[in-house]
GROMACS .gro file of C-alpha atoms in nm:
model
  468
    1MET     CA    1   4.039   3.074  -4.198
    2VAL     CA    2   3.997   2.810  -3.932
    3GLN     CA    3   3.744   2.892  -3.657
    4LEU     CA    4   3.847   2.771  -3.312
    5ASP     CA    5   3.592   2.658  -3.053
    6VAL     CA    6   3.657   2.895  -2.766
    7ARG     CA    7   3.381   2.778  -2.530
    8PRO     CA    8   3.490   2.774  -2.166
    9ILE     CA    9   3.662   2.457  -2.058
   10LEU     CA   10   3.402   2.433  -1.776
   11ALA     CA   11   3.114   2.377  -2.019
   12PRO     CA   12   3.169   2.004  -2.078
   13THR     CA   13   3.179   1.946  -1.702
   14VAL     CA   14   2.850   2.131  -1.655
   15GLU     CA   15   2.694   1.942  -1.945
   16ALA     CA   16   2.823   1.613  -1.812
   17ARG     CA   17   2.677   1.682  -1.470
   18ALA     CA   18   2.343   1.778  -1.623
   19LEU     CA   19   2.343   1.454  -1.821
   20GLN     CA   20   2.430   1.257  -1.508
   21THR     CA   21   2.136   1.416  -1.327
   22ILE     CA   22   1.895   1.336  -1.610
   23LEU     CA   23   2.010   0.974  -1.622
   24ALA     CA   24   1.984   0.942  -1.244
   25VAL     CA   25   1.632   1.087  -1.240
   26ASN     CA   26   1.521   0.861  -1.525
   27ALA     CA   27   1.647   0.560  -1.328
   28ILE     CA   28   1.469   0.666  -1.007
   29LEU     CA   29   1.144   0.803  -1.153
   30PRO     CA   30   0.975   0.466  -1.231
   31LEU     CA   31   1.035   0.323  -0.882
   32THR     CA   32   0.734   0.252  -0.660
   33ALA     CA   33   0.720   0.348  -0.293
   34LEU     CA   34   0.864   0.014  -0.180
   35GLU     CA   35   1.127   0.011  -0.456
   36ILE     CA   36   1.249   0.364  -0.381
   37LEU     CA   37   1.273   0.280  -0.010
   38ALA     CA   38   1.484  -0.026  -0.093
   39ARG     CA   39   1.698   0.182  -0.330
   40VAL     CA   40   1.754   0.444  -0.060
   41ASP     CA   41   1.858   0.173   0.188
   42GLN     CA   42   2.101   0.032  -0.068
   43GLU     CA   43   2.254   0.373  -0.129
   44LEU     CA   44   2.286   0.437   0.245
   45GLN     CA   45   2.482   0.112   0.277
   46GLU     CA   46   2.708   0.183  -0.021
   47ASN     CA   47   2.774   0.554   0.037
   48PRO     CA   48   2.897   0.629   0.393
   49VAL     CA   49   2.864   1.008   0.354
   50LEU     CA   50   2.485   0.983   0.314
   51ASP     CA   51   2.259   1.013   0.617
   52ARG     CA   52   1.883   0.977   0.658
   53VAL     CA   53   1.725   1.283   0.817
   54PRO     CA   54   1.550   1.167   1.137
   55SER     CA   55   1.174   1.227   1.139
   56PRO     CA   56   0.919   1.181   1.418
   57CYS     CA   57   0.723   0.856   1.432
   58GLY     CA   58   0.364   0.906   1.320
   59GLN     CA   59   0.245   0.697   1.615
   60CYS     CA   60   0.454   0.786   1.921
   61GLY     CA   61   0.670   1.080   1.811
   62ASN     CA   62   0.997   0.894   1.866
   63PRO     CA   63   1.269   0.997   1.613
   64VAL     CA   64   1.284   0.732   1.338
   65GLU     CA   65   1.592   0.683   1.123
   66GLY     CA   66   1.472   0.376   0.934
   67LEU     CA   67   1.138   0.245   0.812
   68ILE     CA   68   1.013   0.113   1.145
   69CYS     CA   69   0.999   0.286   1.482
   70SER     CA   70   1.222   0.109   1.735
   71ARG     CA   71   0.993   0.214   2.020
   72CYS     CA   72   0.644   0.115   1.901
   73GLY     CA   73   0.708  -0.083   1.579
   74TYR     CA   74   0.505   0.161   1.369
   75SER     CA   75   0.589   0.147   0.997
   76VAL     CA   76   0.630   0.463   0.791
   77LEU     CA   77   0.410   0.286   0.536
   78GLY     CA   78   0.133   0.240   0.788
   79GLY     CA   79  -0.003   0.591   0.835
   80LEU     CA   80  -0.296   0.556   0.597
   81GLY     CA   81  -0.649   0.664   0.665
   82ARG     CA   82  -0.920   0.453   0.827
   83LEU     CA   83  -1.129   0.254   0.582
   84PRO     CA   84  -1.498   0.326   0.642
   85ARG     CA   85  -1.709   0.015   0.681
   86GLU     CA   86  -2.052  -0.024   0.530
   87ARG     CA   87  -2.217  -0.074   0.867
   88PRO     CA   88  -2.095  -0.115   1.224
   89PRO     CA   89  -2.081  -0.470   1.356
   90ARG     CA   90  -2.346  -0.571   1.605
   91THR     CA   91  -2.200  -0.545   1.954
   92GLU     CA   92  -2.456  -0.761   2.132
   93PRO     CA   93  -2.438  -1.143   2.118
   94ASP     CA   94  -2.733  -1.298   1.938
   95ASP     CA   95  -2.805  -1.598   1.716
   96ARG     CA   96  -2.494  -1.776   1.595
   97PRO     CA   97  -2.451  -1.803   1.217
   98SER     CA   98  -2.488  -2.134   1.041
   99ALA     CA   99  -2.221  -2.305   0.836
  100LEU     CA  100  -2.386  -2.169   0.522
  101ASP     CA  101  -2.358  -1.817   0.661
  102LEU     CA  102  -1.984  -1.863   0.706
  103ALA     CA  103  -1.947  -2.015   0.361
  104GLU     CA  104  -2.090  -1.709   0.189
  105SER     CA  105  -1.848  -1.441   0.076
  106PRO     CA  106  -1.848  -1.167   0.341
  107ALA     CA  107  -1.941  -0.812   0.247
  108ASN     CA  108  -1.633  -0.681   0.424
  109LEU     CA  109  -1.373  -0.760   0.686
  110PHE     CA  110  -1.599  -0.658   0.973
  111ASP     CA  111  -1.877  -0.899   0.874
  112HIS     CA  112  -1.619  -1.174   0.826
  113LEU     CA  113  -1.472  -1.126   1.174
  114GLU     CA  114  -1.812  -1.095   1.337
  115ALA     CA  115  -1.923  -1.427   1.189
  116GLN     CA  116  -1.609  -1.604   1.314
  117LEU     CA  117  -1.628  -1.454   1.662
  118ARG     CA  118  -1.992  -1.553   1.709
  119VAL     CA  119  -1.901  -1.914   1.632
  120ALA     CA  120  -1.573  -1.933   1.826
  121VAL     CA  121  -1.640  -1.730   2.142
  122ARG     CA  122  -1.876  -1.881   2.400
  123ASP     CA  123  -1.839  -1.621   2.672
  124ARG     CA  124  -2.093  -1.346   2.606
  125THR     CA  125  -1.883  -1.078   2.776
  126VAL     CA  126  -1.571  -1.165   2.580
  127LEU     CA  127  -1.775  -1.173   2.259
  128ARG     CA  128  -1.919  -0.829   2.331
  129VAL     CA  129  -1.572  -0.685   2.394
  130ALA     CA  130  -1.424  -0.856   2.086
  131LEU     CA  131  -1.699  -0.711   1.866
  132HIS     CA  132  -1.628  -0.373   2.023
  133LEU     CA  133  -1.259  -0.405   1.931
  134VAL     CA  134  -1.346  -0.492   1.571
  135GLY     CA  135  -1.479  -0.139   1.537
  136TYR     CA  136  -1.129  -0.004   1.604
  137LEU     CA  137  -0.951  -0.183   1.321
  138ASP     CA  138  -0.782   0.043   1.068
  139PRO     CA  139  -0.764  -0.027   0.690
  140ARG     CA  140  -0.464  -0.256   0.738
  141GLY     CA  141  -0.646  -0.475   0.991
  142TYR     CA  142  -0.445  -0.329   1.281
  143LEU     CA  143  -0.606  -0.250   1.616
  144ASP     CA  144  -0.601   0.123   1.679
  145ALA     CA  145  -0.707   0.125   2.043
  146ASP     CA  146  -0.567   0.143   2.395
  147LEU     CA  147  -0.674  -0.173   2.581
  148ALA     CA  148  -0.685  -0.011   2.924
  149TYR     CA  149  -0.903   0.270   2.792
  150GLU     CA  150  -1.134   0.025   2.613
  151ALA     CA  151  -1.165  -0.183   2.932
  152ALA     CA  152  -1.285   0.125   3.118
  153GLU     CA  153  -1.517   0.223   2.833
  154VAL     CA  154  -1.697  -0.112   2.816
  155GLY     CA  155  -1.680  -0.165   3.193
  156VAL     CA  156  -1.484  -0.491   3.216
  157PRO     CA  157  -1.151  -0.589   3.377
  158ASP     CA  158  -0.835  -0.558   3.170
  159CYS     CA  159  -0.797  -0.936   3.164
  160ARG     CA  160  -1.127  -0.975   2.976
  161VAL     CA  161  -1.014  -0.726   2.713
  162GLU     CA  162  -0.690  -0.921   2.673
  163GLU     CA  163  -0.895  -1.238   2.630
  164ALA     CA  164  -1.111  -1.065   2.369
  165LEU     CA  165  -0.801  -0.948   2.185
  166ARG     CA  166  -0.665  -1.305   2.175
  167ALA     CA  167  -0.997  -1.421   2.031
  168LEU     CA  168  -0.984  -1.150   1.765
  169GLN     CA  169  -0.623  -1.231   1.677
  170ALA     CA  170  -0.717  -1.599   1.637
  171CYS     CA  171  -0.951  -1.508   1.350
  172GLU     CA  172  -0.879  -1.508   0.980
  173PRO     CA  173  -0.705  -1.337   0.813
  174ALA     CA  174  -0.395  -1.420   1.014
  175GLY     CA  175  -0.241  -1.110   1.167
  176VAL     CA  176  -0.566  -0.921   1.213
  177GLY     CA  177  -0.592  -0.731   1.541
  178ALA     CA  178  -0.217  -0.672   1.563
  179ARG     CA  179  -0.100  -0.341   1.703
  180THR     CA  180   0.237  -0.321   1.528
  181VAL     CA  181   0.402  -0.460   1.218
  182GLN     CA  182   0.610  -0.686   1.441
  183GLU     CA  183   0.307  -0.833   1.618
  184CYS     CA  184   0.127  -0.878   1.285
  185LEU     CA  185   0.412  -1.079   1.133
  186LEU     CA  186   0.461  -1.287   1.448
  187LEU     CA  187   0.091  -1.377   1.460
  188GLN     CA  188   0.117  -1.509   1.104
  189LEU     CA  189   0.445  -1.693   1.157
  190ASP     CA  190   0.310  -1.869   1.465
  191ARG     CA  191   0.042  -2.034   1.249
  192LEU     CA  192   0.291  -2.180   1.001
  193GLU     CA  193   0.448  -2.524   1.018
  194PRO     CA  194   0.772  -2.525   1.223
  195SER     CA  195   1.085  -2.524   1.008
  196ALA     CA  196   1.435  -2.380   1.012
  197GLU     CA  197   1.330  -2.101   0.776
  198ARG     CA  198   1.027  -2.014   0.987
  199ASP     CA  199   1.232  -2.010   1.307
  200LEU     CA  200   1.494  -1.782   1.154
  201ALA     CA  201   1.224  -1.556   1.011
  202ARG     CA  202   1.064  -1.536   1.354
  203ALA     CA  203   1.396  -1.444   1.514
  204LEU     CA  204   1.444  -1.169   1.256
  205VAL     CA  205   1.102  -1.022   1.327
  206GLN     CA  206   1.124  -1.068   1.703
  207ASP     CA  207   1.465  -0.911   1.765
  208HIS     CA  208   1.602  -0.746   1.451
  209LEU     CA  209   1.316  -0.576   1.270
  210ASP     CA  210   1.455  -0.225   1.313
  211ALA     CA  211   1.796  -0.327   1.179
  212LEU     CA  212   1.632  -0.498   0.882
  213GLY     CA  213   1.435  -0.179   0.819
  214ARG     CA  214   1.770  -0.001   0.780
  215GLY     CA  215   1.895  -0.271   0.544
  216GLN     CA  216   2.163  -0.401   0.783
  217HIS     CA  217   2.142  -0.762   0.665
  218THR     CA  218   2.511  -0.839   0.717
  219THR     CA  219   2.503  -0.705   1.072
  220VAL     CA  220   2.194  -0.910   1.156
  221ALA     CA  221   2.351  -1.225   1.011
  222ALA     CA  222   2.659  -1.174   1.228
  223ARG     CA  223   2.448  -1.126   1.540
  224LEU     CA  224   2.256  -1.448   1.473
  225GLY     CA  225   2.565  -1.643   1.371
  226VAL     CA  226   2.431  -1.733   1.026
  227ARG     CA  227   2.535  -1.657   0.670
  228VAL     CA  228   2.384  -1.349   0.508
  229GLU     CA  229   2.235  -1.581   0.244
  230ALA     CA  230   2.030  -1.745   0.520
  231VAL     CA  231   1.897  -1.404   0.622
  232HIS     CA  232   1.802  -1.332   0.260
  233ALA     CA  233   1.627  -1.671   0.238
  234ALA     CA  234   1.435  -1.597   0.558
  235LEU     CA  235   1.330  -1.259   0.420
  236ARG     CA  236   1.205  -1.428   0.103
  237TYR     CA  237   1.015  -1.671   0.324
  238LEU     CA  238   0.858  -1.374   0.505
  239ARG     CA  239   0.755  -1.208   0.179
  240GLN     CA  240   0.603  -1.531   0.047
  241ARG     CA  241   0.423  -1.645   0.364
  242THR     CA  242   0.319  -1.323   0.538
  243VAL     CA  243   0.164  -0.987   0.454
  244PRO     CA  244   0.221  -0.659   0.641
  245TRP     CA  245  -0.144  -0.554   0.610
  246PRO     CA  246  -0.375  -0.852   0.671
  247ALA     CA  247  -0.697  -0.666   0.582
  248GLU     CA  248  -0.589  -0.569   0.231
  249ALA     CA  249  -0.753  -0.871   0.068
  250PHE     CA  250  -1.091  -0.760   0.201
  251ARG     CA  251  -1.087  -0.444  -0.006
  252ALA     CA  252  -1.180  -0.661  -0.301
  253GLU     CA  253  -1.542  -0.664  -0.406
  254CYS     CA  254  -1.723  -0.993  -0.357
  255GLY     CA  255  -1.790  -1.212  -0.652
  256GLY     CA  256  -1.466  -1.354  -0.784
  257GLY     CA  257  -1.279  -1.514  -0.499
  258ARG     CA  258  -0.952  -1.374  -0.629
  259VAL     CA  259  -0.780  -1.057  -0.520
  260ARG     CA  260  -0.648  -0.822  -0.786
  261PRO     CA  261  -0.285  -0.708  -0.754
  262GLU     CA  262  -0.382  -0.352  -0.668
  263GLU     CA  263  -0.579  -0.475  -0.367
  264LEU     CA  264  -0.257  -0.604  -0.210
  265ALA     CA  265  -0.041  -0.315  -0.330
  266THR     CA  266   0.124  -0.047  -0.125
  267PRO     CA  267  -0.006   0.291  -0.242
  268ASP     CA  268   0.244   0.546  -0.369
  269VAL     CA  269   0.001   0.835  -0.329
  270VAL     CA  270  -0.282   0.892  -0.082
  271ILE     CA  271  -0.582   1.111  -0.167
  272SER     CA  272  -0.785   1.232   0.130
  273ARG     CA  273  -1.083   1.460   0.175
  274THR     CA  274  -1.047   1.779   0.378
  275GLU     CA  275  -1.270   2.078   0.441
  276GLN     CA  276  -1.072   2.264   0.175
  277GLY     CA  277  -1.107   1.987  -0.085
  278TYR     CA  278  -0.887   1.692  -0.177
  279ARG     CA  279  -0.533   1.659  -0.046
  280VAL     CA  280  -0.252   1.469  -0.218
  281GLU     CA  281   0.026   1.307  -0.015
  282LEU     CA  282   0.317   1.085  -0.116
  283VAL     CA  283   0.370   0.773   0.093
  284ALA     CA  284   0.678   0.740   0.317
  285THR     CA  285   0.837   1.069   0.211
  286SER     CA  286   0.986   1.108   0.560
  287ALA     CA  287   1.200   0.797   0.500
  288LEU     CA  288   1.329   0.948   0.175
  289GLN     CA  289   1.472   1.263   0.333
  290LEU     CA  290   1.850   1.236   0.291
  291ARG     CA  291   2.146   1.463   0.357
  292ILE     CA  292   2.524   1.468   0.352
  293HIS     CA  293   2.630   1.378   0.705
  294PRO     CA  294   2.728   1.692   0.903
  295LEU     CA  295   3.053   1.528   1.017
  296VAL     CA  296   3.156   1.485   0.654
  297ARG     CA  297   3.106   1.855   0.590
  298GLN     CA  298   3.322   1.934   0.894
  299ALA     CA  299   3.594   1.696   0.779
  300LEU     CA  300   3.608   1.856   0.433
  301ALA     CA  301   3.615   2.205   0.583
  302GLY     CA  302   3.908   2.113   0.808
  303GLY     CA  303   4.259   2.019   0.713
  304GLY     CA  304   4.287   1.675   0.865
  305LEU     CA  305   4.233   1.470   0.548
  306ALA     CA  306   4.510   1.353   0.319
  307PRO     CA  307   4.474   1.470  -0.044
  308GLU     CA  308   4.379   1.123  -0.170
  309GLU     CA  309   4.126   1.072   0.109
  310ARG     CA  310   3.981   1.419   0.054
  311GLU     CA  311   3.927   1.348  -0.315
  312ARG     CA  312   3.764   1.013  -0.236
  313VAL     CA  313   3.526   1.180   0.011
  314ARG     CA  314   3.446   1.454  -0.240
  315ALA     CA  315   3.359   1.189  -0.500
  316LEU     CA  316   3.124   1.022  -0.253
  317VAL     CA  317   2.967   1.359  -0.172
  318ARG     CA  318   2.909   1.427  -0.544
  319ARG     CA  319   2.748   1.086  -0.579
  320GLY     CA  320   2.535   1.147  -0.270
  321ARG     CA  321   2.416   1.488  -0.389
  322LEU     CA  322   2.328   1.343  -0.728
  323PHE     CA  323   2.121   1.070  -0.564
  324ILE     CA  324   1.947   1.316  -0.328
  325GLU     CA  325   1.856   1.537  -0.626
  326ALA     CA  326   1.725   1.239  -0.824
  327VAL     CA  327   1.500   1.131  -0.535
  328ARG     CA  328   1.379   1.489  -0.488
  329ARG     CA  329   1.290   1.524  -0.856
  330ARG     CA  330   1.119   1.185  -0.859
  331ASN     CA  331   0.898   1.287  -0.567
  332ALA     CA  332   0.828   1.630  -0.716
  333MET     CA  333   0.722   1.486  -1.053
  334LEU     CA  334   0.501   1.218  -0.897
  335TYR     CA  335   0.337   1.481  -0.677
  336ARG     CA  336   0.277   1.720  -0.970
  337CYS     CA  337   0.122   1.442  -1.179
  338ALA     CA  338  -0.099   1.326  -0.892
  339GLU     CA  339  -0.205   1.682  -0.812
  340TYR     CA  340  -0.306   1.743  -1.175
  341VAL     CA  341  -0.499   1.416  -1.192
  342VAL     CA  342  -0.691   1.494  -0.872
  343ALA     CA  343  -0.769   1.848  -0.986
  344HIS     CA  344  -0.921   1.715  -1.310
  345GLN     CA  345  -1.106   1.417  -1.161
  346GLN     CA  346  -1.312   1.589  -0.891
  347ALA     CA  347  -1.637   1.452  -1.035
  348PHE     CA  348  -1.498   1.098  -1.034
  349LEU     CA  349  -1.376   1.130  -0.675
  350ASP     CA  350  -1.712   1.274  -0.568
  351GLY     CA  351  -1.949   1.057  -0.769
  352GLY     CA  352  -1.771   0.735  -0.864
  353PRO     CA  353  -1.678   0.555  -1.189
  354ALA     CA  354  -1.979   0.681  -1.388
  355HIS     CA  355  -1.835   1.033  -1.361
  356LEU     CA  356  -1.485   0.950  -1.481
  357ARG     CA  357  -1.353   1.169  -1.763
  358PRO     CA  358  -1.049   0.973  -1.880
  359LEU     CA  359  -0.725   1.166  -1.911
  360THR     CA  360  -0.442   1.105  -2.157
  361LEU     CA  361  -0.069   1.110  -2.096
  362SER     CA  362  -0.039   1.380  -2.360
  363GLN     CA  363  -0.288   1.598  -2.174
  364VAL     CA  364  -0.098   1.570  -1.846
  365ALA     CA  365   0.242   1.616  -2.013
  366GLN     CA  366   0.132   1.930  -2.196
  367ALA     CA  367  -0.012   2.083  -1.879
  368LEU     CA  368   0.306   2.013  -1.680
  369GLY     CA  369   0.548   2.107  -1.956
  370VAL     CA  370   0.721   1.769  -1.970
  371SER     CA  371   0.733   1.480  -2.216
  372GLU     CA  372   0.477   1.199  -2.231
  373SER     CA  373   0.752   0.951  -2.150
  374THR     CA  374   0.826   1.139  -1.827
  375VAL     CA  375   0.460   1.122  -1.720
  376SER     CA  376   0.449   0.755  -1.817
  377ARG     CA  377   0.758   0.673  -1.609
  378ALA     CA  378   0.618   0.871  -1.316
  379LEU     CA  379   0.279   0.696  -1.308
  380THR     CA  380   0.317   0.350  -1.464
  381GLY     CA  381   0.308   0.080  -1.198
  382LYS     CA  382   0.213   0.327  -0.925
  383PHE     CA  383  -0.093   0.293  -0.701
  384VAL     CA  384  -0.313   0.548  -0.529
  385GLN     CA  385  -0.526   0.515  -0.217
  386MET     CA  386  -0.866   0.670  -0.279
  387PRO     CA  387  -1.045   0.879  -0.012
  388GLU     CA  388  -1.264   0.583   0.090
  389GLY     CA  389  -0.960   0.360   0.138
  390ARG     CA  390  -0.950   0.155  -0.184
  391VAL     CA  391  -0.612   0.114  -0.350
  392VAL     CA  392  -0.625   0.140  -0.730
  393PRO     CA  393  -0.364   0.178  -1.005
  394PHE     CA  394  -0.310   0.524  -1.150
  395GLU     CA  395  -0.421   0.381  -1.483
  396VAL     CA  396  -0.779   0.402  -1.353
  397PHE     CA  397  -0.779   0.777  -1.418
  398PHE     CA  398  -0.682   0.711  -1.781
  399ASP     CA  399  -0.917   0.414  -1.836
  400SER     CA  400  -1.189   0.492  -2.089
  401SER     CA  401  -1.358   0.157  -2.017
  402LEU     CA  402  -1.427   0.228  -1.649
  403PRO     CA  403  -1.761   0.414  -1.694
  404VAL     CA  404  -1.905   0.140  -1.914
  405ARG     CA  405  -1.785  -0.131  -1.674
  406GLN     CA  406  -1.964   0.055  -1.396
  407ARG     CA  407  -2.280   0.068  -1.609
  408ILE     CA  408  -2.257  -0.308  -1.669
  409ARG     CA  409  -2.233  -0.359  -1.294
  410GLU     CA  410  -2.541  -0.141  -1.239
  411LEU     CA  411  -2.741  -0.334  -1.498
  412VAL     CA  412  -2.646  -0.666  -1.339
  413GLU     CA  413  -2.733  -0.541  -0.991
  414THR     CA  414  -3.087  -0.450  -1.103
  415GLU     CA  415  -3.155  -0.757  -1.316
  416ASP     CA  416  -3.405  -1.030  -1.232
  417PRO     CA  417  -3.181  -1.288  -1.060
  418ARG     CA  418  -3.397  -1.570  -1.200
  419GLU     CA  419  -3.343  -1.441  -1.556
  420PRO     CA  420  -2.999  -1.274  -1.553
  421LEU     CA  421  -2.887  -1.068  -1.850
  422THR     CA  422  -2.663  -1.246  -2.097
  423ASP     CA  423  -2.370  -1.063  -2.251
  424GLU     CA  424  -2.576  -1.027  -2.569
  425ALA     CA  425  -2.861  -0.871  -2.373
  426LEU     CA  426  -2.619  -0.640  -2.193
  427ALA     CA  427  -2.473  -0.531  -2.527
  428ARG     CA  428  -2.823  -0.446  -2.656
  429ARG     CA  429  -2.901  -0.243  -2.341
  430LEU     CA  430  -2.573  -0.056  -2.370
  431TRP     CA  431  -2.624   0.002  -2.742
  432ALA     CA  432  -2.960   0.163  -2.666
  433GLU     CA  433  -2.786   0.395  -2.419
  434GLY     CA  434  -2.523   0.502  -2.671
  435TRP     CA  435  -2.242   0.257  -2.590
  436ARG     CA  436  -2.146   0.103  -2.925
  437LEU     CA  437  -1.993  -0.222  -2.801
  438ALA     CA  438  -1.975  -0.571  -2.948
  439ARG     CA  439  -2.082  -0.867  -2.735
  440ARG     CA  440  -1.722  -0.991  -2.700
  441THR     CA  441  -1.621  -0.647  -2.570
  442VAL     CA  442  -1.903  -0.662  -2.315
  443THR     CA  443  -1.779  -1.007  -2.211
  444LYS     CA  444  -1.427  -0.870  -2.163
  445TYR     CA  445  -1.551  -0.575  -1.956
  446ARG     CA  446  -1.777  -0.800  -1.745
  447GLU     CA  447  -1.484  -1.028  -1.668
  448MET     CA  448  -1.265  -0.727  -1.586
  449ALA     CA  449  -1.533  -0.620  -1.336
  450ARG     CA  450  -1.524  -0.977  -1.194
  451ILE     CA  451  -1.894  -1.030  -1.259
  452PRO     CA  452  -1.985  -1.399  -1.307
  453SER     CA  453  -2.149  -1.511  -1.630
  454ALA     CA  454  -2.529  -1.516  -1.665
  455ARG     CA  455  -2.525  -1.895  -1.623
  456ALA     CA  456  -2.325  -1.870  -1.299
  457ARG     CA  457  -2.550  -1.593  -1.167
  458ARG     CA  458  -2.861  -1.800  -1.244
  459ARG     CA  459  -2.710  -2.103  -1.069
  460TRP     CA  460  -2.629  -1.889  -0.763
  461ALA     CA  461  -2.985  -1.752  -0.754
  462SER     CA  462  -3.124  -2.106  -0.769
  463LEU     CA  463  -2.897  -2.214  -0.482
  464GLN     CA  464  -3.009  -1.920  -0.271
  465GLY     CA  465  -3.372  -2.006  -0.342
  466ALA     CA  466  -3.313  -2.367  -0.237
  467VAL     CA  467  -3.150  -2.259   0.091
  468THR     CA  468  -3.427  -2.016   0.181
   0.00000   0.00000   0.00000
């Protein structure tokens, strides 16, 4: 006797929707903070029923519907914690540095700016105020200070503070001392050679930054009387010639002259210390809050739409809800993974690389009840800002080589600079401490830590001895 399948006719629709959701989440999950923001902007342009939920600006409180506040220019990507400096800059003018002093790699951004200011600024009052302002730079290199208040604090007229600010903004890296994203980009563009691309890029930043933040490229092109391709070319020019955070390069450790990709990356997750422990936050979540526009709901509830139009709007609403759910699940999974990592790396966060206990994807997946591939998609290519301000890839927490690389660094730091340890000698030291590593592996780890070879370190020590 033939058995008929009597499952409800609704089941395939439910299964199809579940499959659509899974596929949408899998497409969204790997996206970084910048990529998901761009994807949201694209969806907002393509789906008219979607609306971004306004959120207050982190700087001035003004409602922000895009990525950049139209009132103060604050970026939703800019609310990261202050990077602690190793020591405060000297605020009193004294001996000017020599050319050799400036040629040396600076310990940090603050030393670098101090050295430039002491050479460039002749007026002792302006120098004192400029050094004072350096102390109010945030991790991005932006000035987090009210000029009128600082003028009163240091006891000088407002005009002298403005002069000090101009001196600070004339320093390298270009864009340092800016107070908004707009000012930062303009400071950099003004140093570039004049060209049609630069002029268009400057016009975009000067007058249309908020519209660009909402992805309204076609509208901006029409306002400027240019083709949209020209706007895209100018945006590429901006990405290639400017950086939104001028201080990022100075998070690199000295010794290699090159900046690793993570040191110029936008973090996806921020870890901060609180009295209750460590806190995990996703970057720019306010810009990812979407909804179906209230007017669309009203239109569907009423009877003013023709049947064909109603069905078209309903299809757009289904698409919008699917996208909103995919973004929500992406954020939830990234947050759960980050929260688990932080909970199991307290010793590393407290004590540094020597205390890292590398995790595995399988370990995280099992704890969260998901597949390894889901954890991999959630974390691969993502970056995290550590409590002290460094930006590192999530892979750091899974890197079994990090503790030994830290030990190599410690051995090099305590070596006799006149007789630096060769890679063979480092391998013997590590072997005695229980690290079973071949010399070529030590070489690889030393290069990963951006430590020069023994020959280069000996040459540098000889040069220092000759100078002194």
